[in-house]
mmCIF file of C-alpha atoms and ligand atoms in Angstrom:
data_model
loop_
_atom_site.group_PDB
_atom_site.id
_atom_site.type_symbol
_atom_site.label_atom_id
_atom_site.label_comp_id
_atom_site.label_asym_id
_atom_site.label_seq_id
_atom_site.Cartn_x
_atom_site.Cartn_y
_atom_site.Cartn_z
ATOM 1 C CA MET A 1 -35.343 -79.245 16.874
ATOM 2 C CA MET A 2 -35.536 -76.397 19.424
ATOM 3 C CA MET A 3 -32.804 -76.536 22.049
ATOM 4 C CA GLN A 4 -34.014 -76.961 25.617
ATOM 5 C CA GLN A 5 -32.510 -74.235 27.810
ATOM 6 C CA SER A 6 -31.348 -75.329 31.258
ATOM 7 C CA HIS A 7 -31.332 -73.474 34.590
ATOM 8 C CA ASP A 8 -29.851 -76.463 36.397
ATOM 9 C CA MET A 9 -26.585 -75.624 38.160
ATOM 10 C CA GLN A 10 -25.521 -79.266 38.505
ATOM 11 C CA ALA A 11 -26.036 -79.837 34.778
ATOM 12 C CA PHE A 12 -23.887 -76.739 34.113
ATOM 13 C CA LYS A 13 -21.164 -78.038 36.424
ATOM 14 C CA ASP A 14 -21.129 -81.349 34.508
ATOM 15 C CA VAL A 15 -20.554 -79.468 31.240
ATOM 16 C CA LEU A 16 -17.917 -77.246 32.909
ATOM 17 C CA SER A 17 -16.039 -80.292 34.207
ATOM 18 C CA LYS A 18 -15.697 -81.657 30.641
ATOM 19 C CA SER A 19 -14.781 -78.357 28.949
ATOM 20 C CA LYS A 20 -11.229 -77.799 27.730
ATOM 21 C CA HIS A 21 -11.121 -74.240 26.356
ATOM 22 C CA ILE A 22 -13.207 -71.966 28.538
ATOM 23 C CA ILE A 23 -13.714 -68.223 28.078
ATOM 24 C CA ALA A 24 -15.787 -65.698 29.988
ATOM 25 C CA VAL A 25 -17.080 -62.521 28.311
ATOM 26 C CA ALA A 26 -17.877 -59.975 31.006
ATOM 27 C CA GLY A 27 -19.581 -56.593 31.181
ATOM 28 C CA ALA A 28 -20.584 -53.879 33.607
ATOM 29 C CA GLY A 29 -22.898 -56.150 35.646
ATOM 30 C CA LEU A 30 -19.777 -57.944 36.925
ATOM 31 C CA SER A 31 -18.755 -54.760 38.761
ATOM 32 C CA ALA A 32 -22.240 -53.591 39.780
ATOM 33 C CA ALA A 33 -21.948 -55.106 43.263
ATOM 34 C CA SER A 34 -18.678 -53.175 43.699
ATOM 35 C CA GLY A 35 -20.624 -49.920 43.328
ATOM 36 C CA ILE A 36 -19.699 -49.198 39.688
ATOM 37 C CA PRO A 37 -22.771 -48.056 37.715
ATOM 38 C CA THR A 38 -23.695 -49.968 34.542
ATOM 39 C CA PHE A 39 -24.281 -48.198 31.192
ATOM 40 C CA ARG A 40 -27.768 -49.254 30.159
ATOM 41 C CA GLY A 41 -30.914 -50.195 32.038
ATOM 42 C CA ALA A 42 -32.262 -48.553 35.197
ATOM 43 C CA GLY A 43 -29.615 -46.274 36.754
ATOM 44 C CA GLY A 44 -27.332 -46.817 33.736
ATOM 45 C CA MET A 45 -24.872 -44.042 32.884
ATOM 46 C CA TRP A 46 -26.016 -43.761 29.261
ATOM 47 C CA ARG A 47 -29.502 -42.837 30.586
ATOM 48 C CA LYS A 48 -28.107 -39.760 32.346
ATOM 49 C CA TYR A 49 -25.105 -38.773 30.216
ATOM 50 C CA ASN A 50 -24.727 -38.489 26.458
ATOM 51 C CA ALA A 51 -22.614 -41.407 25.250
ATOM 52 C CA MET A 52 -21.885 -39.728 21.933
ATOM 53 C CA SER A 53 -20.336 -36.659 23.665
ATOM 54 C CA LEU A 54 -18.434 -38.641 26.270
ATOM 55 C CA ALA A 55 -17.505 -41.976 24.686
ATOM 56 C CA THR A 56 -16.493 -41.103 21.113
ATOM 57 C CA PRO A 57 -13.239 -39.581 19.781
ATOM 58 C CA GLU A 58 -15.338 -36.831 18.162
ATOM 59 C CA GLY A 59 -16.975 -35.958 21.514
ATOM 60 C CA PHE A 60 -13.557 -35.780 23.176
ATOM 61 C CA HIS A 61 -12.087 -33.468 20.521
ATOM 62 C CA GLU A 62 -15.202 -31.274 20.587
ATOM 63 C CA ASN A 63 -15.065 -30.815 24.354
ATOM 64 C CA PRO A 64 -12.218 -32.493 26.253
ATOM 65 C CA SER A 65 -13.262 -30.607 29.400
ATOM 66 C CA LEU A 66 -16.617 -32.440 29.670
ATOM 67 C CA CYS A 67 -15.098 -35.750 28.712
ATOM 68 C CA TRP A 68 -12.244 -35.538 31.230
ATOM 69 C CA GLN A 69 -14.656 -34.645 34.052
ATOM 70 C CA PHE A 70 -16.704 -37.746 33.264
ATOM 71 C CA TYR A 71 -13.605 -39.972 33.225
ATOM 72 C CA HIS A 72 -12.199 -38.296 36.358
ATOM 73 C CA TYR A 73 -15.496 -39.178 38.096
ATOM 74 C CA ARG A 74 -15.226 -42.748 36.776
ATOM 75 C CA ARG A 75 -11.583 -42.978 37.972
ATOM 76 C CA GLU A 76 -12.529 -41.720 41.445
ATOM 77 C CA THR A 77 -15.387 -44.266 41.672
ATOM 78 C CA ALA A 78 -13.151 -47.135 40.519
ATOM 79 C CA ASN A 79 -10.315 -46.061 42.830
ATOM 80 C CA LYS A 80 -12.620 -46.510 45.824
ATOM 81 C CA ALA A 81 -14.112 -49.830 44.662
ATOM 82 C CA GLN A 82 -13.077 -53.339 45.668
ATOM 83 C CA PRO A 83 -13.527 -56.587 43.708
ATOM 84 C CA ASN A 84 -16.722 -58.451 44.628
ATOM 85 C CA ALA A 85 -17.440 -62.179 44.982
ATOM 86 C CA ALA A 86 -17.926 -62.590 41.204
ATOM 87 C CA HIS A 87 -14.515 -61.023 40.390
ATOM 88 C CA ASN A 88 -12.969 -63.216 43.083
ATOM 89 C CA ALA A 89 -14.607 -66.375 41.724
ATOM 90 C CA LEU A 90 -13.219 -65.640 38.244
ATOM 91 C CA GLY A 91 -9.823 -64.757 39.754
ATOM 92 C CA ALA A 92 -9.636 -68.087 41.619
ATOM 93 C CA PHE A 93 -10.847 -69.994 38.525
ATOM 94 C CA SER A 94 -7.939 -68.442 36.574
ATOM 95 C CA LEU A 95 -5.477 -70.408 38.725
ATOM 96 C CA PRO A 96 -4.810 -73.875 37.263
ATOM 97 C CA SER A 97 -4.323 -75.300 40.770
ATOM 98 C CA ILE A 98 -7.949 -74.468 41.577
ATOM 99 C CA ARG A 99 -9.515 -74.813 38.113
ATOM 100 C CA HIS A 100 -8.070 -78.268 37.485
ATOM 101 C CA LEU A 101 -10.087 -79.627 40.418
ATOM 102 C CA ILE A 102 -13.241 -78.384 38.650
ATOM 103 C CA ALA A 103 -12.391 -78.667 34.944
ATOM 104 C CA PRO A 104 -9.269 -80.854 34.602
ATOM 105 C CA GLU A 105 -6.702 -79.842 31.932
ATOM 106 C CA SER A 106 -8.716 -76.832 30.833
ATOM 107 C CA SER A 107 -7.583 -73.355 29.802
ATOM 108 C CA PHE A 108 -9.429 -70.216 30.889
ATOM 109 C CA THR A 109 -9.318 -66.571 29.826
ATOM 110 C CA LEU A 110 -11.512 -63.711 30.975
ATOM 111 C CA ILE A 111 -12.355 -61.267 28.191
ATOM 112 C CA THR A 112 -13.740 -58.192 29.901
ATOM 113 C CA GLN A 113 -15.354 -55.085 28.461
ATOM 114 C CA ASN A 114 -14.861 -53.372 31.814
ATOM 115 C CA VAL A 115 -12.211 -50.699 32.208
ATOM 116 C CA ASP A 116 -12.235 -50.500 36.025
ATOM 117 C CA GLY A 117 -9.345 -52.934 36.647
ATOM 118 C CA LEU A 118 -11.268 -54.832 39.351
ATOM 119 C CA SER A 119 -10.780 -58.230 37.675
ATOM 120 C CA VAL A 120 -7.026 -57.613 37.636
ATOM 121 C CA LEU A 121 -7.078 -56.745 41.346
ATOM 122 C CA ALA A 122 -9.040 -59.943 42.061
ATOM 123 C CA LEU A 123 -6.530 -62.007 40.070
ATOM 124 C CA GLU A 124 -3.631 -60.387 41.919
ATOM 125 C CA LYS A 125 -5.326 -61.331 45.186
ATOM 126 C CA ALA A 126 -5.839 -64.924 43.984
ATOM 127 C CA LEU A 127 -2.178 -65.087 42.909
ATOM 128 C CA GLU A 128 -1.093 -64.377 46.486
ATOM 129 C CA SER A 129 -2.022 -67.989 47.271
ATOM 130 C CA ALA A 130 -0.739 -69.356 43.954
ATOM 131 C CA THR A 131 1.474 -72.395 43.410
ATOM 132 C CA ASP A 132 4.477 -72.563 41.019
ATOM 133 C CA ALA A 133 2.222 -74.241 38.446
ATOM 134 C CA ASP A 134 -0.081 -71.206 38.544
ATOM 135 C CA LEU A 135 2.766 -68.759 38.024
ATOM 136 C CA ASN A 136 4.212 -70.599 35.012
ATOM 137 C CA VAL A 137 1.090 -70.317 32.855
ATOM 138 C CA GLU A 138 1.774 -68.341 29.702
ATOM 139 C CA GLN A 139 -1.719 -67.916 28.295
ATOM 140 C CA PRO A 140 -3.347 -64.518 28.986
ATOM 141 C CA LYS A 141 -5.665 -64.666 31.971
ATOM 142 C CA ILE A 142 -7.468 -61.350 31.476
ATOM 143 C CA LEU A 143 -7.964 -59.323 28.306
ATOM 144 C CA GLU A 144 -9.352 -55.819 28.921
ATOM 145 C CA MET A 145 -10.754 -55.285 25.433
ATOM 146 C CA HIS A 146 -12.136 -51.757 26.029
ATOM 147 C CA GLY A 147 -8.878 -50.502 27.512
ATOM 148 C CA ARG A 148 -8.191 -49.293 31.033
ATOM 149 C CA LEU A 149 -9.587 -46.336 32.967
ATOM 150 C CA PHE A 150 -6.182 -45.690 34.528
ATOM 151 C CA ASP A 151 -4.278 -45.586 31.237
ATOM 152 C CA VAL A 152 -3.589 -42.052 30.053
ATOM 153 C CA LYS A 153 -2.811 -41.792 26.364
ATOM 154 C CA CYS A 154 -1.178 -39.017 24.309
ATOM 155 C CA THR A 155 -3.491 -37.593 21.596
ATOM 156 C CA LYS A 156 -0.527 -36.944 19.268
ATOM 157 C CA ALA A 157 -0.225 -39.939 16.940
ATOM 158 C CA GLU A 158 3.541 -39.345 16.454
ATOM 159 C CA CYS A 159 4.057 -39.668 20.222
ATOM 160 C CA GLY A 160 1.454 -42.277 21.252
ATOM 161 C CA HIS A 161 2.805 -42.457 24.816
ATOM 162 C CA VAL A 162 0.571 -44.442 27.205
ATOM 163 C CA GLU A 163 1.046 -44.384 30.946
ATOM 164 C CA PHE A 164 -0.701 -46.271 33.768
ATOM 165 C CA ASN A 165 -1.665 -43.572 36.263
ATOM 166 C CA ARG A 166 -3.919 -44.050 39.303
ATOM 167 C CA THR A 167 -3.273 -40.573 40.745
ATOM 168 C CA SER A 168 -6.307 -39.075 42.458
ATOM 169 C CA PRO A 169 -7.153 -36.479 41.240
ATOM 170 C CA ILE A 170 -5.315 -36.873 37.950
ATOM 171 C CA CYS A 171 -4.798 -33.070 37.779
ATOM 172 C CA ALA A 172 -5.653 -30.095 40.003
ATOM 173 C CA ALA A 173 -8.307 -28.631 37.652
ATOM 174 C CA LEU A 174 -10.427 -31.795 37.901
ATOM 175 C CA GLN A 175 -10.374 -31.972 41.696
ATOM 176 C CA GLY A 176 -13.946 -31.926 43.063
ATOM 177 C CA THR A 177 -15.567 -31.962 39.598
ATOM 178 C CA GLU A 178 -16.873 -35.472 40.310
ATOM 179 C CA ASP A 179 -19.650 -33.769 42.317
ATOM 180 C CA LEU A 180 -20.595 -31.712 39.224
ATOM 181 C CA VAL A 181 -20.806 -34.949 37.211
ATOM 182 C CA GLU A 182 -23.059 -36.552 39.848
ATOM 183 C CA ALA A 183 -25.333 -33.499 39.593
ATOM 184 C CA ASN A 184 -25.085 -33.611 35.759
ATOM 185 C CA ALA A 185 -23.779 -30.017 35.838
ATOM 186 C CA MET A 186 -20.324 -30.408 34.302
ATOM 187 C CA ASP A 187 -18.128 -27.380 33.547
ATOM 188 C CA PRO A 188 -17.564 -27.250 29.775
ATOM 189 C CA ASP A 189 -14.797 -24.630 30.024
ATOM 190 C CA ILE A 190 -11.744 -26.036 31.813
ATOM 191 C CA PRO A 191 -8.856 -24.722 29.635
ATOM 192 C CA ARG A 192 -7.074 -27.467 27.664
ATOM 193 C CA ALA A 193 -3.775 -26.440 29.244
ATOM 194 C CA ASP A 194 -5.174 -27.419 32.666
ATOM 195 C CA LEU A 195 -6.386 -30.877 31.572
ATOM 196 C CA PRO A 196 -4.115 -33.958 31.792
ATOM 197 C CA ARG A 197 -1.086 -33.628 29.507
ATOM 198 C CA CYS A 198 1.295 -36.228 28.063
ATOM 199 C CA SER A 199 4.278 -36.655 30.377
ATOM 200 C CA LYS A 200 6.575 -37.053 27.351
ATOM 201 C CA CYS A 201 5.545 -34.353 24.858
ATOM 202 C CA ASN A 202 3.057 -32.222 26.842
ATOM 203 C CA ALA A 203 0.281 -32.612 24.233
ATOM 204 C CA LEU A 204 -3.315 -33.054 25.473
ATOM 205 C CA ALA A 205 -3.777 -36.552 26.913
ATOM 206 C CA ARG A 206 -6.960 -38.674 26.799
ATOM 207 C CA PRO A 207 -8.308 -41.612 28.788
ATOM 208 C CA GLY A 208 -6.888 -44.925 27.504
ATOM 209 C CA VAL A 209 -10.295 -46.500 26.930
ATOM 210 C CA VAL A 210 -11.935 -47.711 23.707
ATOM 211 C CA TRP A 211 -14.693 -45.428 22.507
ATOM 212 C CA PHE A 212 -17.433 -46.096 19.938
ATOM 213 C CA GLY A 213 -15.926 -46.255 16.470
ATOM 214 C CA GLU A 214 -12.485 -47.271 17.808
ATOM 215 C CA MET A 215 -10.893 -50.687 17.505
ATOM 216 C CA PRO A 216 -10.998 -52.756 20.718
ATOM 217 C CA VAL A 217 -7.637 -54.058 21.946
ATOM 218 C CA HIS A 218 -6.201 -57.633 21.929
ATOM 219 C CA LEU A 219 -8.590 -58.521 19.069
ATOM 220 C CA ASP A 220 -6.276 -61.085 17.428
ATOM 221 C CA THR A 221 -5.774 -62.962 20.690
ATOM 222 C CA ILE A 222 -9.487 -62.753 21.487
ATOM 223 C CA GLU A 223 -10.553 -64.056 18.077
ATOM 224 C CA GLY A 224 -8.184 -67.026 18.485
ATOM 225 C CA LEU A 225 -9.630 -67.855 21.917
ATOM 226 C CA VAL A 226 -13.242 -67.434 20.778
ATOM 227 C CA GLY A 227 -12.543 -69.626 17.746
ATOM 228 C CA ARG A 228 -11.421 -72.585 19.817
ATOM 229 C CA ALA A 229 -13.612 -72.170 22.935
ATOM 230 C CA ASP A 230 -15.922 -75.035 23.841
ATOM 231 C CA LEU A 231 -17.592 -73.135 26.700
ATOM 232 C CA CYS A 232 -18.422 -69.432 26.900
ATOM 233 C CA LEU A 233 -19.635 -67.820 30.128
ATOM 234 C CA VAL A 234 -21.427 -64.528 29.443
ATOM 235 C CA VAL A 235 -21.384 -62.484 32.635
ATOM 236 C CA GLY A 236 -23.235 -59.226 33.370
ATOM 237 C CA THR A 237 -23.341 -57.795 29.877
ATOM 238 C CA SER A 238 -26.340 -56.549 27.892
ATOM 239 C CA SER A 239 -24.620 -58.093 24.814
ATOM 240 C CA THR A 240 -25.511 -55.027 22.750
ATOM 241 C CA VAL A 241 -22.023 -53.700 21.958
ATOM 242 C CA TYR A 242 -19.964 -55.220 19.142
ATOM 243 C CA PRO A 243 -17.720 -57.088 18.742
ATOM 244 C CA ALA A 244 -18.128 -58.587 22.274
ATOM 245 C CA ALA A 245 -21.833 -59.182 21.571
ATOM 246 C CA VAL A 246 -21.076 -61.849 18.950
ATOM 247 C CA TYR A 247 -18.541 -63.995 20.815
ATOM 248 C CA ALA A 248 -21.122 -66.310 22.430
ATOM 249 C CA GLU A 249 -22.816 -66.759 19.068
ATOM 250 C CA VAL A 250 -19.515 -67.755 17.442
ATOM 251 C CA VAL A 251 -18.794 -70.309 20.194
ATOM 252 C CA ALA A 252 -22.301 -71.788 19.739
ATOM 253 C CA GLU A 253 -21.903 -71.913 15.938
ATOM 254 C CA ASN A 254 -18.678 -73.884 16.450
ATOM 255 C CA GLY A 255 -20.545 -76.435 18.587
ATOM 256 C CA GLY A 256 -19.540 -75.022 21.999
ATOM 257 C CA LYS A 257 -21.833 -74.367 24.955
ATOM 258 C CA VAL A 258 -22.941 -70.967 26.272
ATOM 259 C CA ALA A 259 -23.979 -70.075 29.847
ATOM 260 C CA VAL A 260 -25.405 -66.624 30.630
ATOM 261 C CA PHE A 261 -25.182 -65.114 34.142
ATOM 262 C CA ASN A 262 -27.217 -61.910 34.305
ATOM 263 C CA LEU A 263 -29.522 -60.118 36.716
ATOM 264 C CA ASP A 264 -32.052 -59.748 33.946
ATOM 265 C CA ARG A 265 -32.799 -60.905 30.394
ATOM 266 C CA SER A 266 -30.126 -59.848 27.864
ATOM 267 C CA GLU A 267 -29.724 -59.844 24.091
ATOM 268 C CA GLY A 268 -29.573 -63.365 22.630
ATOM 269 C CA ASP A 269 -29.886 -65.152 25.999
ATOM 270 C CA GLU A 270 -32.721 -67.287 24.630
ATOM 271 C CA ASP A 271 -30.113 -69.128 22.543
ATOM 272 C CA ALA A 272 -27.868 -69.957 25.523
ATOM 273 C CA ASN A 273 -27.650 -73.561 26.737
ATOM 274 C CA PHE A 274 -27.738 -72.332 30.353
ATOM 275 C CA LEU A 275 -29.371 -69.219 31.768
ATOM 276 C CA PHE A 276 -28.806 -68.212 35.396
ATOM 277 C CA LEU A 277 -30.827 -65.118 36.214
ATOM 278 C CA GLY A 278 -29.739 -63.351 39.391
ATOM 279 C CA PRO A 279 -26.819 -61.315 40.735
ATOM 280 C CA CYS A 280 -23.613 -62.804 39.306
ATOM 281 C CA GLU A 281 -21.896 -62.138 42.642
ATOM 282 C CA GLU A 282 -24.147 -64.944 43.917
ATOM 283 C CA THR A 283 -24.531 -67.263 40.912
ATOM 284 C CA LEU A 284 -20.908 -67.264 39.696
ATOM 285 C CA PRO A 285 -19.192 -68.313 42.953
ATOM 286 C CA GLU A 286 -21.601 -71.273 43.085
ATOM 287 C CA ALA A 287 -21.073 -72.148 39.406
ATOM 288 C CA LEU A 288 -17.262 -72.036 39.585
ATOM 289 C CA SER A 289 -16.799 -73.971 42.816
HETATM 290 C C1 LIG B 301 -25.938 -57.671 36.211
HETATM 291 C C2 LIG B 301 -25.833 -57.203 37.524
HETATM 292 C C3 LIG B 301 -25.430 -58.151 38.495
HETATM 293 C C4 LIG B 301 -26.433 -55.544 36.284
HETATM 294 N N1 LIG B 301 -25.185 -59.409 38.127
HETATM 295 N N2 LIG B 301 -25.706 -58.933 35.893
HETATM 296 C C5 LIG B 301 -24.457 -51.209 14.207
HETATM 297 C C6 LIG B 301 -24.402 -52.589 14.185
HETATM 298 C C7 LIG B 301 -23.307 -53.273 14.683
HETATM 299 C C8 LIG B 301 -22.247 -52.599 15.246
HETATM 300 C C9 LIG B 301 -22.297 -51.225 15.270
HETATM 301 C C10 LIG B 301 -23.380 -50.537 14.758
HETATM 302 N N3 LIG B 301 -23.149 -49.213 14.934
HETATM 303 C C11 LIG B 301 -21.967 -49.049 15.547
HETATM 304 C C12 LIG B 301 -21.433 -50.273 15.764
HETATM 305 C C13 LIG B 301 -20.157 -50.587 16.434
HETATM 306 C C14 LIG B 301 -20.171 -50.191 17.903
HETATM 307 C C15 LIG B 301 -21.415 -50.797 18.576
HETATM 308 O O1 LIG B 301 -21.442 -51.932 18.983
HETATM 309 N N4 LIG B 301 -22.462 -50.028 18.755
HETATM 310 C C16 LIG B 301 -23.701 -50.556 19.325
HETATM 311 C C17 LIG B 301 -24.193 -49.644 20.432
HETATM 312 C C18 LIG B 301 -24.677 -50.816 18.225
HETATM 313 N N5 LIG B 301 -18.970 -50.791 18.481
HETATM 314 C C19 LIG B 301 -17.822 -50.161 18.419
HETATM 315 O O2 LIG B 301 -17.698 -49.044 17.942
HETATM 316 C C20 LIG B 301 -16.622 -50.923 18.951
HETATM 317 N N6 LIG B 301 -15.602 -50.942 17.972
HETATM 318 C C21 LIG B 301 -15.760 -51.561 16.797
HETATM 319 O O3 LIG B 301 -16.794 -52.131 16.489
HETATM 320 O O4 LIG B 301 -14.642 -51.502 16.007
HETATM 321 C C22 LIG B 301 -14.738 -52.050 14.686
HETATM 322 C C23 LIG B 301 -14.441 -53.507 14.592
HETATM 323 C C24 LIG B 301 -14.187 -54.282 15.679
HETATM 324 C C25 LIG B 301 -13.941 -55.650 15.556
HETATM 325 C C26 LIG B 301 -13.944 -56.243 14.343
HETATM 326 C C27 LIG B 301 -14.193 -55.466 13.210
HETATM 327 C C28 LIG B 301 -14.432 -54.105 13.349
HETATM 328 C C29 LIG B 301 -16.082 -50.253 20.201
HETATM 329 C C30 LIG B 301 -17.053 -50.294 21.322
HETATM 330 C C31 LIG B 301 -16.533 -49.470 22.490
HETATM 331 C C32 LIG B 301 -17.551 -49.408 23.611
HETATM 332 N N7 LIG B 301 -17.122 -48.454 24.559
HETATM 333 C C33 LIG B 301 -17.825 -48.384 25.843
HETATM 334 C C34 LIG B 301 -17.154 -47.272 26.680
HETATM 335 C C35 LIG B 301 -15.777 -47.744 27.155
HETATM 336 C C36 LIG B 301 -15.124 -46.747 28.037
HETATM 337 C C37 LIG B 301 -15.940 -46.492 29.282
HETATM 338 O O5 LIG B 301 -16.118 -47.400 30.125
HETATM 339 O O6 LIG B 301 -16.415 -45.370 29.401
HETATM 340 O O7 LIG B 301 -17.731 -49.641 26.522
HETATM 341 S S1 LIG B 301 -19.579 -48.142 25.711
HETATM 342 C C38 LIG B 301 -20.017 -49.200 27.040
HETATM 343 O O8 LIG B 301 -20.734 -50.348 26.543
HETATM 344 C C39 LIG B 301 -18.698 -49.734 27.586
HETATM 345 C C40 LIG B 301 -19.031 -51.174 27.858
HETATM 346 O O9 LIG B 301 -17.854 -51.934 27.922
HETATM 347 C C41 LIG B 301 -19.936 -51.532 26.712
HETATM 348 C C42 LIG B 301 -20.796 -52.732 26.962
HETATM 349 O O10 LIG B 301 -21.710 -52.508 27.985
HETATM 350 P P1 LIG B 301 -22.034 -53.671 29.028
HETATM 351 O O11 LIG B 301 -20.814 -54.019 29.773
HETATM 352 O O12 LIG B 301 -22.761 -54.749 28.361
HETATM 353 O O13 LIG B 301 -22.969 -52.877 30.079
HETATM 354 P P2 LIG B 301 -24.537 -52.621 30.033
HETATM 355 O O14 LIG B 301 -24.822 -51.524 30.983
HETATM 356 O O15 LIG B 301 -25.031 -52.472 28.661
HETATM 357 O O16 LIG B 301 -25.166 -53.967 30.608
HETATM 358 C C43 LIG B 301 -24.985 -54.346 31.961
HETATM 359 C C44 LIG B 301 -25.637 -55.700 32.156
HETATM 360 O O17 LIG B 301 -25.365 -56.141 33.472
HETATM 361 C C45 LIG B 301 -27.178 -55.685 32.004
HETATM 362 O O18 LIG B 301 -27.552 -56.756 31.131
HETATM 363 C C46 LIG B 301 -27.685 -55.931 33.425
HETATM 364 O O19 LIG B 301 -28.883 -56.691 33.463
HETATM 365 C C47 LIG B 301 -26.544 -56.708 34.019
HETATM 366 N N8 LIG B 301 -26.390 -56.618 35.479
HETATM 367 N N9 LIG B 301 -26.220 -55.898 37.566
HETATM 368 C C48 LIG B 301 -25.377 -59.775 36.865
HETATM 369 N N10 LIG B 301 -25.318 -57.796 39.812
HETATM 370 ZN ZN1 LIG B 302 2.904 -37.353 23.890
#
């Protein structure tokens, strides 16, 4: 029998209140209201820039100058951005003291594909009003599966040094190049010696994000959480990039429920139990309150 899809917020809240192992799988739409461009769709970055030159290890090694300018631009944009109401709703829901009023005795982890760090900032803000019970929770609250924009990673395998670095600009040679990126007129010739270097061994450094063909991070933990989840919220993702694209499907196959929050239709949303079309910065605060 065909499943009837619901758009009823109260019916969703009833399911939420009975769920015990809740996960959210988020994508670029979560940060759209914070002024961070998405990748696909109208205005998406992969419409204007070549993903294969900028978001693959091969593209980086071919031309680290172009790649670093793109990630410098992304760092500058993220540095100026603030969490929006959707990040804040997820941040508050991560605190047991708040969540247990909505979904008693449940666990919750946010699995995000975003690299901008805004969910972490929102959680830090929520933790400012946390109770002791909130602080003692051991389970991971946020898993940034595509890495972090502000991690800078050594390209030398023997070194492997990774450093969290929010410096703006990350090096003198990149200063002002964000305007060239905006105009899609990047300079392909910044000498390697002038690009970010490893602070330990001085080899060329790279952004600490996960590119196409690379293994996402925290996969073991994520697979464990997906395997036991009884509710999966899919927030602001086109659900076209693997492995994140399959998590909702796995939860559904295991008998769990899926709720999609997206501005527009997305891959596989016809199979979700709940579909809330609209800006997640509006739908999510209502759903998680
Ligand atoms: C709103 C909104 C609002 C807007 N409110 N909503 C063929 C078949 C199957 C797989 C493959 C294949 N060929 C290659 C692969 C593997 C590849 C892949 O999936 N490719 C596909 C393109 C086909 N995947 C990989 O290589 C991954 N690694 C991997 O598979 O390792 C092997 C392995 C893993 C596990 C088990 C076994 C083996 C790595 C993928 C790395 C992706 N990297 C990027 C760049 C990261 C760094 C950076 O940020 O620059 O990650 S690409 C880009 O896409 C970025 C994103 O995280 C990712 C997902 O995009 P997202 O978030 O969904 O954004 P959009 O723009 O697509 O969608 C935004 C959505 O928001 C839209 O739906 C809007 O409607 C919505 N929206 N405003 C609500 N206000
Ligand atoms: Zn190094």
